[in-house]
CSV table of C-alpha atoms in Angstrom, one decimal:
chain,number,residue,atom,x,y,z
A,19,UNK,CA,-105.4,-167.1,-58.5
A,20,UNK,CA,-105.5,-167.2,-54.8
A,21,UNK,CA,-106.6,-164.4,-52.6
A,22,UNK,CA,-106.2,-163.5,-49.2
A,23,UNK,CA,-109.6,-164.4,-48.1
A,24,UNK,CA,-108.8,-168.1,-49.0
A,25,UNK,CA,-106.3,-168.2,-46.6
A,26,UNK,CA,-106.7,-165.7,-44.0
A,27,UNK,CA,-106.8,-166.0,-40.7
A,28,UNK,CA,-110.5,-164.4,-38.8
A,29,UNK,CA,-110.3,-165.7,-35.6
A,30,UNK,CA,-107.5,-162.7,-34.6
A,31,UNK,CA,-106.5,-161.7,-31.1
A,32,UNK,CA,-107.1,-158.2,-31.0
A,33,UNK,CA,-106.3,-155.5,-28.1
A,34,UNK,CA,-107.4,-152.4,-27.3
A,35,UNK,CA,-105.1,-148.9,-27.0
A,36,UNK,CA,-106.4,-149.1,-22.8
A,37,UNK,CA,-104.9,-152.7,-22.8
A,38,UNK,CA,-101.9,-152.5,-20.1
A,39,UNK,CA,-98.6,-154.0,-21.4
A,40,UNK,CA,-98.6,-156.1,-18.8
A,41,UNK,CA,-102.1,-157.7,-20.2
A,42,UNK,CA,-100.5,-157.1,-23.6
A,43,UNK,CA,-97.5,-159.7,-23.0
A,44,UNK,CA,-99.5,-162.0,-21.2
A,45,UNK,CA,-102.0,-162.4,-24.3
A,46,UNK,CA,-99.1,-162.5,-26.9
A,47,UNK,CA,-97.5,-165.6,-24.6
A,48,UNK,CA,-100.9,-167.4,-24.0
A,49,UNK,CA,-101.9,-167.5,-27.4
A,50,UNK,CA,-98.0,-168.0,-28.9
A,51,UNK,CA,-98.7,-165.3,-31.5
A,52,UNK,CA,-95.5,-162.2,-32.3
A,53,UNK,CA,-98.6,-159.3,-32.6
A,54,UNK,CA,-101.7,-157.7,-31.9
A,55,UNK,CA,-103.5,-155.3,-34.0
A,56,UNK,CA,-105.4,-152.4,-31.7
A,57,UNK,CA,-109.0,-151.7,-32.4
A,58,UNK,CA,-111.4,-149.9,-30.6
A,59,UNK,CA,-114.9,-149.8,-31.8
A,60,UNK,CA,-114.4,-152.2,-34.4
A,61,UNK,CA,-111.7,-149.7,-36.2
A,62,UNK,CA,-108.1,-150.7,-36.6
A,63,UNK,CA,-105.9,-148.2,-35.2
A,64,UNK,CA,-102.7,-149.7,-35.2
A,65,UNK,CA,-100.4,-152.7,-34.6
A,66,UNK,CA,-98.2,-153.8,-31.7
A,67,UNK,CA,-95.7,-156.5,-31.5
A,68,UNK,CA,-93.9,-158.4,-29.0
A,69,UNK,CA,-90.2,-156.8,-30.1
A,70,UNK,CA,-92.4,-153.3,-29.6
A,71,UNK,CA,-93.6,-154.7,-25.9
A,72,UNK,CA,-89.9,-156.0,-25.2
A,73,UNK,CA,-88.1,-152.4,-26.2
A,74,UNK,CA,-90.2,-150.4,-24.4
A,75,UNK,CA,-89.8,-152.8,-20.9
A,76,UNK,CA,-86.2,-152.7,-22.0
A,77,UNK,CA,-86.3,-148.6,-22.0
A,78,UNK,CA,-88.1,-148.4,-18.5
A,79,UNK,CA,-85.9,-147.5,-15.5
A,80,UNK,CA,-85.3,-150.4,-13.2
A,81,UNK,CA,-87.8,-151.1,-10.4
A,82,UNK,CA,-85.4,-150.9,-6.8
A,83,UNK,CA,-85.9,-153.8,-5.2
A,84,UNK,CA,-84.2,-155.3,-2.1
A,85,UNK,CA,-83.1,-159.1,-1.2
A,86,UNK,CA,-84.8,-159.3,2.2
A,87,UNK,CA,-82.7,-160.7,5.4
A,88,UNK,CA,-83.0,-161.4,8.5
A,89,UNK,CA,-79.5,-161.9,9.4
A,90,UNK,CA,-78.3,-160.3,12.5
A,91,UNK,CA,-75.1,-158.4,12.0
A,92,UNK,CA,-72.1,-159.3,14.3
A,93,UNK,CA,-69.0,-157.5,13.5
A,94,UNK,CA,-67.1,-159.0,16.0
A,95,UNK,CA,-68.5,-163.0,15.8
A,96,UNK,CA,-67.0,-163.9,12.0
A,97,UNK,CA,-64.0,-162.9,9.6
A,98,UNK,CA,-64.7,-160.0,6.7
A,99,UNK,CA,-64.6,-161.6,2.9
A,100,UNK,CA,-61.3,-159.4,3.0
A,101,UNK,CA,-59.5,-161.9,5.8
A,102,UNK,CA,-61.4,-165.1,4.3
A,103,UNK,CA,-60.1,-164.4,0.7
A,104,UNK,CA,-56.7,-163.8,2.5
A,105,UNK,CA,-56.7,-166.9,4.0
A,106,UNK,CA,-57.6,-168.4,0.9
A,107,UNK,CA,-60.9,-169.9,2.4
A,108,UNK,CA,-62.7,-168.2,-0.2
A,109,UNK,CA,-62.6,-167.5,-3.6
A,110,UNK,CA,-61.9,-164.0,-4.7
A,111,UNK,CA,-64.7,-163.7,-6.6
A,112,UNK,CA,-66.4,-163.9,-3.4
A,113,UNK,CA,-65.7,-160.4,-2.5
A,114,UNK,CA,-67.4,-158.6,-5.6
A,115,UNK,CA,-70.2,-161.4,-5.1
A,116,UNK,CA,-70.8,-160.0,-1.4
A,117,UNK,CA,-70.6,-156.8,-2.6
A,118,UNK,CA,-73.3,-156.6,-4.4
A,119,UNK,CA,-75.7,-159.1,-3.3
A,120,UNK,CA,-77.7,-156.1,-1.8
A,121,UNK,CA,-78.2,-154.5,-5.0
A,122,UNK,CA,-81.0,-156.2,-5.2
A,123,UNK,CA,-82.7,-160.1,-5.8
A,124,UNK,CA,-81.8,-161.6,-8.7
A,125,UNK,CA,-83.7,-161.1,-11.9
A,126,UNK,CA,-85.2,-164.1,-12.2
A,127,UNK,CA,-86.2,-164.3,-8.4
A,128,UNK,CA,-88.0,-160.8,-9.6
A,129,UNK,CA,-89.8,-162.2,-12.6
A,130,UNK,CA,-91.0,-165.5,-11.3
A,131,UNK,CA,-94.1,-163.7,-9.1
A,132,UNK,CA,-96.5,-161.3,-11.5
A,133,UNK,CA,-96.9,-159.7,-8.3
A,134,UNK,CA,-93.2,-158.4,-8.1
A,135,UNK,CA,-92.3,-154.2,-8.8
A,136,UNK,CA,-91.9,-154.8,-12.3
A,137,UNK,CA,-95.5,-156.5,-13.4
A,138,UNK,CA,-96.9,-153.5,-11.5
A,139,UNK,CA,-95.0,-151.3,-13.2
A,140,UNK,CA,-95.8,-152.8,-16.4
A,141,UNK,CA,-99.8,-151.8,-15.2
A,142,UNK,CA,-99.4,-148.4,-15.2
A,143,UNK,CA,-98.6,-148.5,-19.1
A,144,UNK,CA,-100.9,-149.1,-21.9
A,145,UNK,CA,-100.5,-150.4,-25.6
A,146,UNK,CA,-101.3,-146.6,-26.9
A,147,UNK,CA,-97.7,-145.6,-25.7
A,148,UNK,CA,-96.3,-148.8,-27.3
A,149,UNK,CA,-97.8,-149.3,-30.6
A,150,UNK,CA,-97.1,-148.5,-34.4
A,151,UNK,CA,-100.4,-146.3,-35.4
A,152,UNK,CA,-101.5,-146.2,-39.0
A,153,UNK,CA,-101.0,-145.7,-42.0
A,154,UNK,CA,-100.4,-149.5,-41.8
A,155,UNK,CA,-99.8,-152.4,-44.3
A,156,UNK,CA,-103.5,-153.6,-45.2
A,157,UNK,CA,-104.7,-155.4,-48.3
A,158,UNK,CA,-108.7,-156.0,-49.0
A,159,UNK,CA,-109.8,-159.6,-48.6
A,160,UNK,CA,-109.9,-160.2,-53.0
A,161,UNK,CA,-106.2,-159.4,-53.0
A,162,UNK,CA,-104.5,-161.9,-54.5
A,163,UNK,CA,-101.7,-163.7,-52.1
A,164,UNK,CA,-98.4,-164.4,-54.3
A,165,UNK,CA,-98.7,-159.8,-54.4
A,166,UNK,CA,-99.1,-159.8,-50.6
A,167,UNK,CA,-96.2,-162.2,-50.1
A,168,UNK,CA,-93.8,-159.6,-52.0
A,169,UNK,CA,-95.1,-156.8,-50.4
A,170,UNK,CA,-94.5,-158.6,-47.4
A,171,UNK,CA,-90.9,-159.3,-48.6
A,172,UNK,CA,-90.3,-155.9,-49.9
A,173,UNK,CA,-91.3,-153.9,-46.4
A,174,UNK,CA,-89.6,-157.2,-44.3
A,175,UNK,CA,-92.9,-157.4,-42.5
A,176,UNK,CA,-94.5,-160.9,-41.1
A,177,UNK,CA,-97.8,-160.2,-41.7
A,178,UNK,CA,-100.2,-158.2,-43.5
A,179,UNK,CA,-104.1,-157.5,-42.0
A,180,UNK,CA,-106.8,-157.7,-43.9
A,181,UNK,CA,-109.5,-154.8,-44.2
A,182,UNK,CA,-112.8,-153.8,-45.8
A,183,UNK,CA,-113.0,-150.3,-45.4
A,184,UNK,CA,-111.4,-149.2,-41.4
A,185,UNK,CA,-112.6,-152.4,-40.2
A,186,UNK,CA,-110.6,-155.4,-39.3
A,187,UNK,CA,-111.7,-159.1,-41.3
A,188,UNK,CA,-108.3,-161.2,-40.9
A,189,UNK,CA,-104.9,-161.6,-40.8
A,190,UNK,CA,-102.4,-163.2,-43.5
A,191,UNK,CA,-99.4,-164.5,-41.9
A,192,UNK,CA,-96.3,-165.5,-43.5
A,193,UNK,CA,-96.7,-168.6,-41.9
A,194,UNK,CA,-100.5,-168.6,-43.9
A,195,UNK,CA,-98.8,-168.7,-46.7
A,196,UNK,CA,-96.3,-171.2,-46.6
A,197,UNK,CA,-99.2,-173.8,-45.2
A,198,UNK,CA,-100.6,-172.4,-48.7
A,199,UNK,CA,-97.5,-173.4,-50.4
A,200,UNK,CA,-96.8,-176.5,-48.6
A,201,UNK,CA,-100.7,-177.6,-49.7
A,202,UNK,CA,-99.8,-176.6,-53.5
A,203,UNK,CA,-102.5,-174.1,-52.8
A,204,UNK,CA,-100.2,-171.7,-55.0
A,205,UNK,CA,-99.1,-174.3,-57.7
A,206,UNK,CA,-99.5,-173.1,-61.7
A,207,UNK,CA,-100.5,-175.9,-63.9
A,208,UNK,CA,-98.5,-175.4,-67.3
A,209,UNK,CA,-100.2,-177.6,-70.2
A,210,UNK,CA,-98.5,-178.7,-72.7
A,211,UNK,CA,-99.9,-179.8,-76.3
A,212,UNK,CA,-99.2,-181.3,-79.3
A,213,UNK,CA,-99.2,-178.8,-81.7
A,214,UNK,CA,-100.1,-181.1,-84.9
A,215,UNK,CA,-101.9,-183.2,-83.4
A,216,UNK,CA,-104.3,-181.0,-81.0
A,217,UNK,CA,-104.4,-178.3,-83.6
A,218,UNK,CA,-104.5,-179.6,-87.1
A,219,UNK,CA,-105.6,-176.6,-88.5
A,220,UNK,CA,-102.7,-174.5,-87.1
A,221,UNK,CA,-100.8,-172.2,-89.5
């Protein structure tokens, strides 16, 4: 029987409930991981995940930004979109296009420098608003791994963190567990004898 110290995972990223979710998102990318547990003083408090991160950026009120210009306005020197798209020379998608092309720069044009609004904005919150607090889904380390995989299954979770006590020791992942599969790690070995011959004396 395996357990889930066999397979287990020690080397986990951890953050703290202080961590910004800016910091947060930038650890979860850089080490290509979907979760965090939170500790502080060595105690596990809680758990946050990327879909957590990603729903709470999703909830925050946009950041106003402007497209900057230096364009020098001239009513008089060119044609409105209006008398353009009227004279066919543009499209007449053009007009909502214009329209709103002060709204603001484009998203992406937003996101590609961390030192737009919306990475500053992303300072002035921390992982304690974001994250699921206990009680949380922990095994101890001599757990055996085929009951952690159904629990896993059962609650739909991904992973389950291993404890001793309130203090952290690993992680099992589900993707521990089917490297332990792949390896035959949880194979059973049925035998199979010959009744007469490997016990004469049977009844």
């Amino acid at each position: 029987m395996m357990r889930l110290r066999d397979i287990m995972t020690t080397d986990v990223l951890t953050v703290t409930p202080e961590t910004s979710v800016r910091e947060a998102l930038e650890l979860l990318g850089m080490r290509h991981v979907s979760g965090a547990p939170v500790v502080s003083g060595g105690t596990l408090l809680g758990v946050v995940t990327g879909t957590d991160l990603m729903n709470f950026v999703a909830a925050l009120p946009g950041v106003p930004t402007e497209r900057e210009t230096h364009e020098e306005w001239d009513v008089g020197s060119a044609p409105s979109v209006e008398e353009e798209v009227e004279r066919e020379d543009e499209p007449a998608s053009a007009f909502f296009s214009e329209m709103w092309d002060d709204a603001g720069a484009d998203l992406t044009e937003r996101f590609v420098g961390i030192a737009g609004p919306e990475w500053n904005e992303l300072e002035e919150h921390d992982v304690s608003e974001v994250m699921t607090r206990v009680p949380l889904v922990t095994r101890e380390p001599g757990a055996d791994v085929e009951m952690a995989a159904d629990l896993m299954r059962a609650k739909a979770i991904h992973r389950v963190l291993v404890t001793e006590g309130d203090k952290l020791v690993g992680i099992v992942s589900a993707l521990d567990i089917t490297r332990a599969v792949a390896d035959h790690k949880l194979t059973r070995r049925t035998y199979v004898f010959n009744r007469d011959q490997d016990f004469p004396n049977a009844p």
